[in-house]
Coordinates of C-alpha atoms in Angstrom, one line a residue:
P1 CA 87.2 54.0 163.6
W2 CA 89.5 53.5 160.7
P3 CA 89.9 56.9 158.3
E4 CA 89.0 57.0 154.9
K5 CA 91.5 55.1 152.9
D6 CA 93.9 57.6 150.4
P7 CA 96.3 54.8 148.3
R8 CA 98.9 57.6 148.2
C9 CA 99.3 56.9 152.0
F10 CA 100.4 52.9 151.6
R11 CA 103.1 50.6 151.1
M12 CA 102.2 47.5 149.7
G13 CA 98.5 47.8 151.6
V14 CA 99.8 48.5 155.0
W15 CA 98.7 51.5 156.5
A16 CA 101.3 54.1 157.5
P17 CA 102.0 53.9 161.1
P18 CA 101.0 57.1 163.5
R19 CA 103.4 59.7 163.1
R20 CA 104.4 60.4 166.4
L21 CA 105.6 56.4 166.5
L22 CA 107.6 56.8 163.7
E23 CA 109.4 59.9 165.6
L24 CA 110.0 57.9 168.4
A25 CA 111.2 54.7 166.3
G26 CA 113.9 57.5 164.7
Q27 CA 114.7 58.8 167.8
S28 CA 115.4 55.1 169.4
L29 CA 117.5 54.4 166.2
L30 CA 119.4 57.4 166.9
Q31 CA 120.6 56.8 170.2
N32 CA 123.2 54.3 168.0
E33 CA 123.9 56.4 165.1
A34 CA 126.3 53.5 163.5
L35 CA 123.1 51.1 164.0
A36 CA 120.9 54.0 162.7
V37 CA 123.6 53.8 159.0
A38 CA 123.9 50.6 159.1
A39 CA 120.0 49.7 159.0
L40 CA 119.5 52.5 156.1
E41 CA 120.0 50.1 153.3
E42 CA 116.7 48.0 155.0
L43 CA 115.1 51.2 156.7
P44 CA 110.9 51.5 155.6
V45 CA 110.7 54.9 153.3
E46 CA 108.3 55.7 155.7
L47 CA 110.8 56.6 158.6
F48 CA 112.7 58.6 156.4
P49 CA 111.6 61.7 157.1
P50 CA 111.5 61.4 160.8
L51 CA 114.4 60.5 161.4
F52 CA 116.5 62.8 159.4
T53 CA 114.2 65.5 160.8
A54 CA 115.8 64.1 164.3
A55 CA 119.4 63.5 163.0
F56 CA 119.2 67.2 161.5
A57 CA 118.2 69.0 164.5
G58 CA 120.2 66.8 167.2
R59 CA 123.0 67.6 165.1
H60 CA 124.2 63.7 164.3
T61 CA 126.2 64.3 161.3
H62 CA 127.2 60.7 160.5
A63 CA 123.3 60.1 160.0
V64 CA 122.7 62.8 158.0
K65 CA 125.4 62.6 155.6
A66 CA 124.5 58.7 155.2
M67 CA 121.0 59.7 154.9
V68 CA 121.5 62.0 151.8
Q69 CA 123.1 59.7 149.9
A70 CA 120.3 57.1 150.6
W71 CA 117.2 59.7 150.1
P72 CA 114.6 57.5 148.9
F73 CA 112.8 60.6 147.3
A74 CA 113.4 62.6 144.2
C75 CA 113.3 65.8 146.4
L76 CA 115.1 66.7 149.6
P77 CA 113.4 70.0 150.8
L78 CA 116.4 70.8 153.0
G79 CA 115.7 74.7 153.1
A80 CA 112.4 74.5 155.0
L81 CA 113.5 72.5 157.5
M82 CA 116.5 74.6 158.0
K83 CA 113.6 77.0 158.4
D84 CA 112.4 75.4 161.6
H85 CA 115.8 74.1 162.8
E86 CA 118.6 76.9 162.6
P87 CA 121.0 74.8 160.9
H88 CA 124.5 74.1 162.8
L89 CA 127.5 74.8 160.1
E90 CA 129.0 71.2 160.3
T91 CA 125.3 69.7 160.2
F92 CA 124.8 71.8 156.7
Q93 CA 128.2 70.7 155.6
A94 CA 127.4 67.0 156.3
A95 CA 124.5 67.1 154.3
L96 CA 126.7 68.6 151.1
D97 CA 129.0 66.1 152.4
G98 CA 126.7 63.1 151.6
L99 CA 125.8 64.8 148.2
D100 CA 129.3 64.8 147.3
L101 CA 129.9 61.2 148.1
L102 CA 126.8 60.3 146.0
L103 CA 128.2 62.2 143.2
A104 CA 131.5 60.9 143.1
E105 CA 130.0 57.1 142.9
E106 CA 130.7 55.7 139.6
V107 CA 127.1 53.3 140.5
R108 CA 125.4 54.5 143.1
P109 CA 122.9 53.2 145.7
R110 CA 120.1 50.8 144.8
R111 CA 117.3 53.3 146.5
W112 CA 118.7 56.3 145.1
K113 CA 116.6 58.5 144.0
L114 CA 118.1 62.1 144.7
Q115 CA 117.5 64.5 141.6
V116 CA 116.7 68.1 143.4
L117 CA 118.3 69.6 147.2
D118 CA 115.9 72.4 148.0
L119 CA 117.7 74.8 150.1
R120 CA 114.8 77.5 149.8
R121 CA 113.3 78.0 152.9
N122 CA 109.7 78.5 151.6
A123 CA 109.6 75.7 149.4
H124 CA 107.7 72.2 149.9
Q125 CA 106.4 73.8 153.8
D126 CA 104.1 70.8 154.1
F127 CA 106.7 67.9 153.2
W128 CA 108.0 67.3 156.9
T129 CA 104.8 67.1 158.6
L130 CA 102.6 65.8 155.6
W131 CA 105.2 63.5 153.9
C132 CA 103.3 60.1 154.5
G133 CA 101.4 61.7 151.3
I134 CA 98.1 63.0 152.4
K135 CA 98.2 65.8 150.3
A136 CA 98.8 65.1 146.9
S137 CA 100.9 68.2 145.9
V138 CA 103.4 67.3 148.5
C139 CA 103.6 63.1 146.8
S140 CA 103.6 64.0 143.4
L141 CA 106.9 65.8 143.6
L142 CA 108.6 63.6 146.5
E143 CA 107.0 60.3 146.4
P144 CA 110.0 57.9 145.4
E145 CA 109.6 56.2 142.3
P146 CA 109.5 52.8 141.4
A147 CA 112.7 50.7 141.5
Q148 CA 112.1 48.4 138.5
P149 CA 112.8 50.6 135.8
M150 CA 116.2 51.8 137.1
Q151 CA 117.6 48.7 137.6
K152 CA 116.6 47.9 134.2
A153 CA 118.1 50.2 132.9
R154 CA 121.4 49.6 134.9
R155 CA 121.4 45.7 133.7
V156 CA 121.0 47.0 130.1
E157 CA 124.3 49.2 130.3
A158 CA 126.0 46.7 132.1
Q159 CA 124.7 44.6 129.2
A160 CA 126.3 46.8 126.5
G161 CA 129.5 47.7 128.5
L162 CA 129.1 50.9 129.5
K163 CA 129.3 52.7 132.9
P164 CA 126.0 53.7 134.6
A165 CA 124.9 57.3 133.4
R166 CA 125.9 59.9 136.4
A167 CA 123.2 62.3 135.6
P168 CA 123.7 66.0 137.6
V169 CA 122.1 67.0 140.6
E170 CA 120.0 70.3 141.0
V171 CA 120.4 72.4 144.2
L172 CA 117.8 75.1 144.5
V173 CA 118.5 78.3 146.6
D174 CA 117.5 81.7 146.9
L175 CA 120.6 84.2 147.3
C176 CA 120.8 87.3 148.9
L177 CA 124.3 88.5 148.6
K178 CA 125.1 91.4 151.1
E179 CA 128.4 91.9 151.8
D180 CA 131.7 90.7 150.5
T181 CA 132.4 88.0 153.1
L182 CA 130.0 85.4 152.4
D183 CA 128.5 83.2 155.4
E184 CA 129.8 79.9 156.0
T185 CA 127.4 78.0 154.7
L186 CA 127.2 79.9 151.3
S187 CA 130.9 79.6 151.2
Y188 CA 130.9 75.7 151.5
L189 CA 127.9 75.5 148.9
L190 CA 130.0 77.5 146.5
K191 CA 133.1 75.2 147.1
K192 CA 131.3 71.9 146.3
A193 CA 129.4 73.6 143.2
K194 CA 132.9 74.6 142.1
Q195 CA 134.6 70.8 142.8
R196 CA 131.5 69.3 141.0
R197 CA 130.3 71.6 138.6
S198 CA 129.7 69.0 135.8
L199 CA 127.6 66.9 138.2
L200 CA 126.0 69.5 140.7
H201 CA 124.2 72.4 138.9
L202 CA 122.7 75.9 141.2
R203 CA 119.8 76.9 140.2
C204 CA 118.7 79.9 141.7
Q205 CA 115.4 81.4 141.5
K206 CA 115.7 84.3 142.8
L207 CA 118.9 86.5 143.3
R208 CA 119.2 89.7 145.6
I209 CA 122.5 91.7 145.3
F210 CA 123.1 94.2 148.0
T211 CA 126.6 96.1 148.2
V212 CA 129.0 93.7 147.1
P213 CA 131.8 94.0 144.9
V214 CA 131.1 93.3 141.1
Q215 CA 134.2 91.0 140.9
S216 CA 132.6 89.2 143.7
I217 CA 129.5 88.8 142.0
R218 CA 131.0 87.6 138.8
R219 CA 132.9 84.6 140.7
I220 CA 129.4 83.7 142.4
L221 CA 127.9 83.8 139.1
K222 CA 130.0 81.7 137.4
L223 CA 128.9 78.8 139.3
V224 CA 125.0 79.7 138.8
Q225 CA 122.7 78.5 136.0
L226 CA 122.1 82.1 134.7
D227 CA 118.8 80.8 133.0
S228 CA 117.4 79.6 136.2
I229 CA 117.1 83.1 137.8
Q230 CA 113.6 84.7 137.3
D231 CA 113.4 87.6 139.9
L232 CA 116.6 89.8 140.1
E233 CA 117.1 92.8 142.5
V234 CA 120.6 94.6 141.6
N235 CA 120.8 97.2 144.9
C236 CA 124.1 98.5 144.9
T237 CA 125.9 102.2 144.6
W238 CA 127.0 101.4 141.5
K239 CA 128.7 103.7 139.1
L240 CA 127.3 103.2 135.4
A241 CA 130.9 101.7 134.1
T242 CA 130.5 99.2 137.0
L243 CA 127.3 98.3 136.1
G244 CA 128.7 97.6 132.9
R245 CA 131.1 94.9 134.0
F246 CA 127.8 92.7 135.3
L247 CA 125.6 93.3 131.8
P248 CA 127.1 90.4 130.0
H249 CA 125.7 88.3 133.1
L250 CA 122.2 89.9 132.9
G251 CA 121.9 89.2 129.1
R252 CA 122.5 85.4 130.0
M253 CA 119.1 85.3 132.0
G254 CA 116.8 84.2 129.6
N255 CA 114.2 83.4 131.4
L256 CA 113.7 86.6 133.8
R257 CA 110.5 87.6 134.8
R258 CA 111.1 90.3 137.3
L259 CA 114.3 92.7 137.4
L260 CA 114.8 95.9 139.6
L261 CA 117.6 98.1 139.3
S262 CA 118.4 100.9 141.9
R263 CA 121.0 103.4 142.3
V264 CA 123.1 103.5 139.2
R265 CA 125.1 106.9 139.3
L266 CA 126.6 108.7 136.4
L267 CA 129.9 110.3 137.7
P268 CA 130.0 114.1 136.9
H269 CA 132.6 114.6 134.5
T270 CA 131.7 111.4 132.3
A271 CA 132.2 111.9 128.6
P272 CA 129.0 111.7 126.9
A273 CA 130.5 108.8 124.1
R274 CA 131.1 107.2 127.3
E275 CA 127.7 107.6 129.1
A276 CA 126.1 106.7 125.9
H277 CA 128.2 103.6 125.1
C278 CA 127.4 102.2 128.6
V279 CA 123.8 102.8 128.0
R280 CA 123.4 101.6 125.0
Q281 CA 125.1 98.2 126.7
L282 CA 122.4 98.5 129.0
T283 CA 119.5 98.8 126.7
A284 CA 120.9 96.0 124.3
Q285 CA 120.8 93.1 127.3
F286 CA 117.0 93.5 127.1
L287 CA 116.5 92.1 124.0
N288 CA 118.0 88.8 125.4
L289 CA 115.2 89.0 128.1
P290 CA 112.1 87.5 126.1
H291 CA 110.0 87.1 129.5
L292 CA 110.5 90.2 131.1
Q293 CA 107.5 90.9 133.2
E294 CA 108.4 93.3 135.7
L295 CA 110.6 96.4 135.1
S296 CA 111.4 98.9 138.2
L297 CA 113.7 101.4 137.8
D298 CA 115.0 103.2 141.1
S299 CA 117.0 106.1 141.5
I300 CA 118.5 105.8 138.2
S301 CA 120.7 108.9 137.4
F302 CA 121.2 109.0 133.7
L303 CA 117.4 108.0 132.7
E304 CA 115.8 111.3 131.9
G305 CA 116.1 111.6 128.0
R306 CA 116.6 107.9 127.6
L307 CA 113.3 106.4 128.8
H308 CA 113.0 105.4 125.0
Q309 CA 116.3 103.6 124.7
V310 CA 115.3 101.4 127.6
L311 CA 111.7 100.7 126.5
R312 CA 112.0 100.1 122.9
C313 CA 114.5 97.3 123.3
L314 CA 111.8 95.5 125.6
K315 CA 110.7 92.0 123.2
T316 CA 107.0 91.2 125.5
P317 CA 104.8 93.6 127.1
L318 CA 105.6 94.3 130.6
E319 CA 102.7 93.6 133.4
T320 CA 104.8 96.2 136.1
L321 CA 106.5 99.2 135.4
C322 CA 107.9 101.3 138.3
I323 CA 110.2 104.0 138.1
S324 CA 110.9 105.7 141.5
N325 CA 112.9 108.5 142.3
C326 CA 114.3 109.4 138.9
L327 CA 114.5 112.6 136.8
I328 CA 112.6 112.3 133.3
S329 CA 111.8 114.5 130.8
E330 CA 108.3 115.6 128.8
S331 CA 109.8 114.0 125.8
D332 CA 109.9 110.6 127.8
L333 CA 106.4 110.8 129.4
T334 CA 105.5 111.3 125.5
Y335 CA 107.3 108.1 124.5
L336 CA 106.1 106.4 127.7
S337 CA 102.1 107.2 127.1
Q338 CA 102.9 105.7 123.2
C339 CA 105.3 102.8 123.7
P340 CA 103.9 99.3 122.6
S341 CA 105.2 97.6 125.8
V342 CA 103.1 99.3 128.4
S343 CA 100.0 98.4 126.7
L344 CA 98.6 95.8 129.2
L345 CA 100.1 97.2 132.2
K346 CA 98.5 96.0 135.8
D347 CA 100.9 97.9 137.9
L348 CA 102.3 101.8 137.2
G349 CA 104.5 103.2 139.8
L350 CA 106.2 106.9 139.4
S351 CA 106.6 107.6 142.9
G352 CA 109.3 110.2 143.7
V353 CA 109.4 111.2 139.8
N354 CA 109.2 115.0 140.4
L355 CA 105.9 116.1 137.4
T356 CA 105.2 119.7 138.6
S357 CA 106.9 121.0 135.4
L358 CA 105.2 118.9 132.8
S359 CA 102.4 118.3 131.1
L360 CA 100.5 115.4 132.8
E361 CA 98.6 115.2 129.0
P362 CA 100.8 112.1 128.3
L363 CA 100.2 110.7 131.1
Q364 CA 96.7 111.2 130.8
V365 CA 96.7 109.4 127.8
L366 CA 99.0 106.2 129.2
I367 CA 96.2 105.9 132.4
E368 CA 93.2 105.5 129.2
R369 CA 95.3 103.1 127.6
T370 CA 95.8 100.7 130.5
S371 CA 92.2 101.5 131.9
A372 CA 91.0 97.9 131.3
T373 CA 93.8 96.5 133.0
L374 CA 95.8 99.0 135.1
Q375 CA 94.8 97.3 138.8
D376 CA 97.7 99.4 141.0
L377 CA 98.4 103.1 140.4
D378 CA 101.3 104.8 142.4
L379 CA 102.2 108.6 142.1
D380 CA 103.3 109.3 145.6
E381 CA 105.7 112.2 146.2
C382 CA 105.4 113.5 142.2
G383 CA 104.4 117.2 143.1
I384 CA 101.1 117.0 141.1
V385 CA 99.1 120.3 141.7
D386 CA 95.7 120.7 141.6
S387 CA 95.1 121.8 137.9
Q388 CA 97.2 118.4 137.0
F389 CA 95.5 116.4 138.9
S390 CA 92.2 117.4 138.0
A391 CA 92.8 117.0 134.2
L392 CA 93.5 112.8 135.3
L393 CA 90.2 112.5 137.0
P394 CA 88.1 111.3 133.8
S395 CA 90.9 108.6 132.3
L396 CA 91.2 107.6 136.6
S397 CA 87.3 107.1 136.4
R398 CA 87.9 104.5 133.5
C399 CA 90.4 102.1 135.2
S400 CA 88.0 99.4 136.0
Q401 CA 90.2 97.0 137.5
L402 CA 91.9 99.3 139.7
T403 CA 92.3 98.0 143.4
T404 CA 94.6 100.4 145.2
F405 CA 96.1 104.0 144.2
R406 CA 98.6 105.5 146.0
F407 CA 98.6 109.3 145.8
C408 CA 100.4 111.1 149.0
G409 CA 103.0 113.7 149.0
N410 CA 101.0 115.8 146.7
P411 CA 99.8 119.4 147.0
I412 CA 96.0 118.8 146.8
S413 CA 93.3 120.5 148.2
M414 CA 89.8 118.9 149.7
S415 CA 87.7 120.0 147.4
V416 CA 90.2 118.0 144.0
L417 CA 90.2 115.1 146.9
E418 CA 86.3 115.1 147.2
S419 CA 86.3 115.4 143.2
L420 CA 88.6 112.3 143.1
L421 CA 85.8 110.7 145.2
Q422 CA 83.4 111.7 142.9
H423 CA 84.9 110.5 139.8
T424 CA 85.8 106.8 141.5
V425 CA 82.6 106.0 143.0
G426 CA 81.9 103.7 140.1
L427 CA 85.4 101.8 140.3
S428 CA 83.9 98.7 142.3
K429 CA 86.9 97.2 143.0
L430 CA 89.0 99.8 144.6
S431 CA 89.3 99.0 147.7
L432 CA 92.7 101.1 149.2
V433 CA 93.2 104.7 148.6
L434 CA 96.0 106.7 149.9
Y435 CA 95.3 110.3 149.9
P436 CA 97.9 113.5 150.6
A437 CA 96.8 115.3 154.0
P438 CA 94.7 118.2 152.0
L439 CA 96.5 121.8 151.8
E440 CA 93.7 123.1 154.3
S441 CA 95.1 121.0 157.1
Y442 CA 98.1 122.6 157.3
E443 CA 98.6 125.7 159.6
D444 CA 101.5 127.4 157.5
V445 CA 103.7 127.3 155.0
R446 CA 106.5 125.3 156.4
G447 CA 104.0 122.3 156.6
T448 CA 103.2 122.3 160.4
L449 CA 100.1 120.3 160.5
H450 CA 96.9 120.6 162.4
P451 CA 95.7 117.8 163.7
G452 CA 92.4 118.9 164.8
L453 CA 91.9 120.0 160.8
L454 CA 92.9 117.0 159.5
A455 CA 91.1 114.9 162.0
Q456 CA 87.6 116.8 160.6
L457 CA 88.6 116.5 157.1
H458 CA 89.4 113.0 157.1
A459 CA 86.3 112.2 158.7
R460 CA 84.3 114.2 155.7
L461 CA 86.0 111.8 153.0
R462 CA 85.5 109.1 154.7
Q463 CA 81.4 110.0 155.3
L464 CA 81.3 110.7 151.4
V465 CA 82.7 107.1 150.9
R466 CA 80.1 105.3 152.9
T467 CA 77.5 107.9 151.3
S468 CA 79.1 106.5 147.8
G469 CA 78.3 102.7 149.0
R470 CA 81.8 101.6 148.3
A471 CA 83.8 99.8 150.8
S472 CA 87.5 101.3 150.2
T473 CA 89.8 102.4 153.1
V474 CA 91.0 105.9 153.3
W475 CA 94.1 106.6 154.8
F476 CA 95.7 110.2 154.7
S477 CA 99.2 110.5 154.7
S478 CA 100.8 114.0 155.7
N479 CA 104.2 116.0 154.6
T480 CA 107.2 115.3 156.6
C481 CA 107.1 117.1 159.5
P482 CA 109.4 119.7 159.7
H483 CA 110.7 119.3 163.5
C484 CA 111.7 115.5 163.0
G485 CA 110.9 114.3 159.6
D486 CA 108.1 111.5 160.3
E487 CA 104.8 111.2 158.8
I488 CA 101.7 111.6 160.0
F489 CA 99.4 108.3 158.8
Y490 CA 95.4 108.5 159.6
G491 CA 93.3 105.9 159.2
I492 CA 90.4 104.9 161.3
W493 CA 92.7 106.5 164.2
P494 CA 95.7 109.1 163.4
I495 CA 99.3 107.7 163.7
L496 CA 101.1 110.7 165.1
C497 CA 104.6 111.5 164.8
P498 CA 106.3 112.2 168.4
C499 CA 105.8 116.2 167.9
Y500 CA 102.4 115.9 168.1
M501 CA 102.3 113.3 171.1
P502 CA 101.0 115.0 174.6
A503 CA 104.0 115.4 176.7

């Protein structure tokens, strides 16, 4: 029987041919590459995706170059194809050369529709298998548009004595800059973007920067539409002054949603005036980021005593704030508890921030303020002791949306962990809790773990969870082993470090 009709799968009332038949037709055409190129003008739209897939996988560079120029869809999701077929450099270059030739033409081909070359590997995953239009989401973006309005516009331009407008083509790419020497595919893309700067716009939604000289980063960012960047990670061991040379680019990323800034250090003998100037330069850029929702600061050496300078420049409430492996003062914690920008937090992380000597009353206030929205709380490795944690429990018990709580690496007794279970029994959405191994499970002050005691205490907590009727998962994590530095994790079964494995 015929399958149910879907009008998006047809052209002029004709059934879309079976996919296997289209693949065979494409392979047959590519046996004579010159014939395939010559046939593109009259090639049915349905044959383009399978023919392009075969040409790209088979490294038929002439066919790839010609098909890019004749591509009959608004978007060419090349990145998704590159994920399945690791690209040969010459084949990738052929695709960009085809785009380059297209941009160079004063009057573009009759069937030309290409507006976006998408090099992101996780975008449009279904296109190459569902190109016939089974899914509406695929069709709506990639289906060819009627040719008549385009031809009519050209006739009007010709009658007026005007040259046809050459609209720029956007290239969507996620950039990960890891080394001073770029890989050859990225280098070739940047070369083309520089040559056709007015007609080829690089748009980058996600940008990751690792250990790249700042002068190289600045050269690359000159070719990128900075307002397209929504997710930025800077993982460079930079001095504060070096960060200052990058900041003008940050200030132009007006649509940034997420920012992670990691490992920025302050030189020991930096003059206080110079240090203050660099910090002001950084915080001033936040005024230009009106859409920022997630802020992560990791290993930032200048943060202590200055958290208020960072947070007061935020223009909208944050959903995520993570401060990890930083020193903060009690005044920082107090300001954090009062800051307007954190009143709607969903994720709060203070992992690796030493709170042992601080009053946690401000943290208690902050947890209470965000109790209606907080979903993820990370207090790993904060040095929180029994008395401090007990003071947090009433506020924690009001976090009705909490799903995940991480609290490993803190010196807490079994009695306080049992109290935690009692205070959180009403949190119906809490599904994952990562506890520290209780103090009673260690044999000595050096941190030597007793696996048998740990197993007993873990079983006791799991029984309490079951008795409470809550379906949350309980994990223990020990302190690092004094012999090898590894940790022991205990879920349903223990994951032991080598020192505790039987010989």
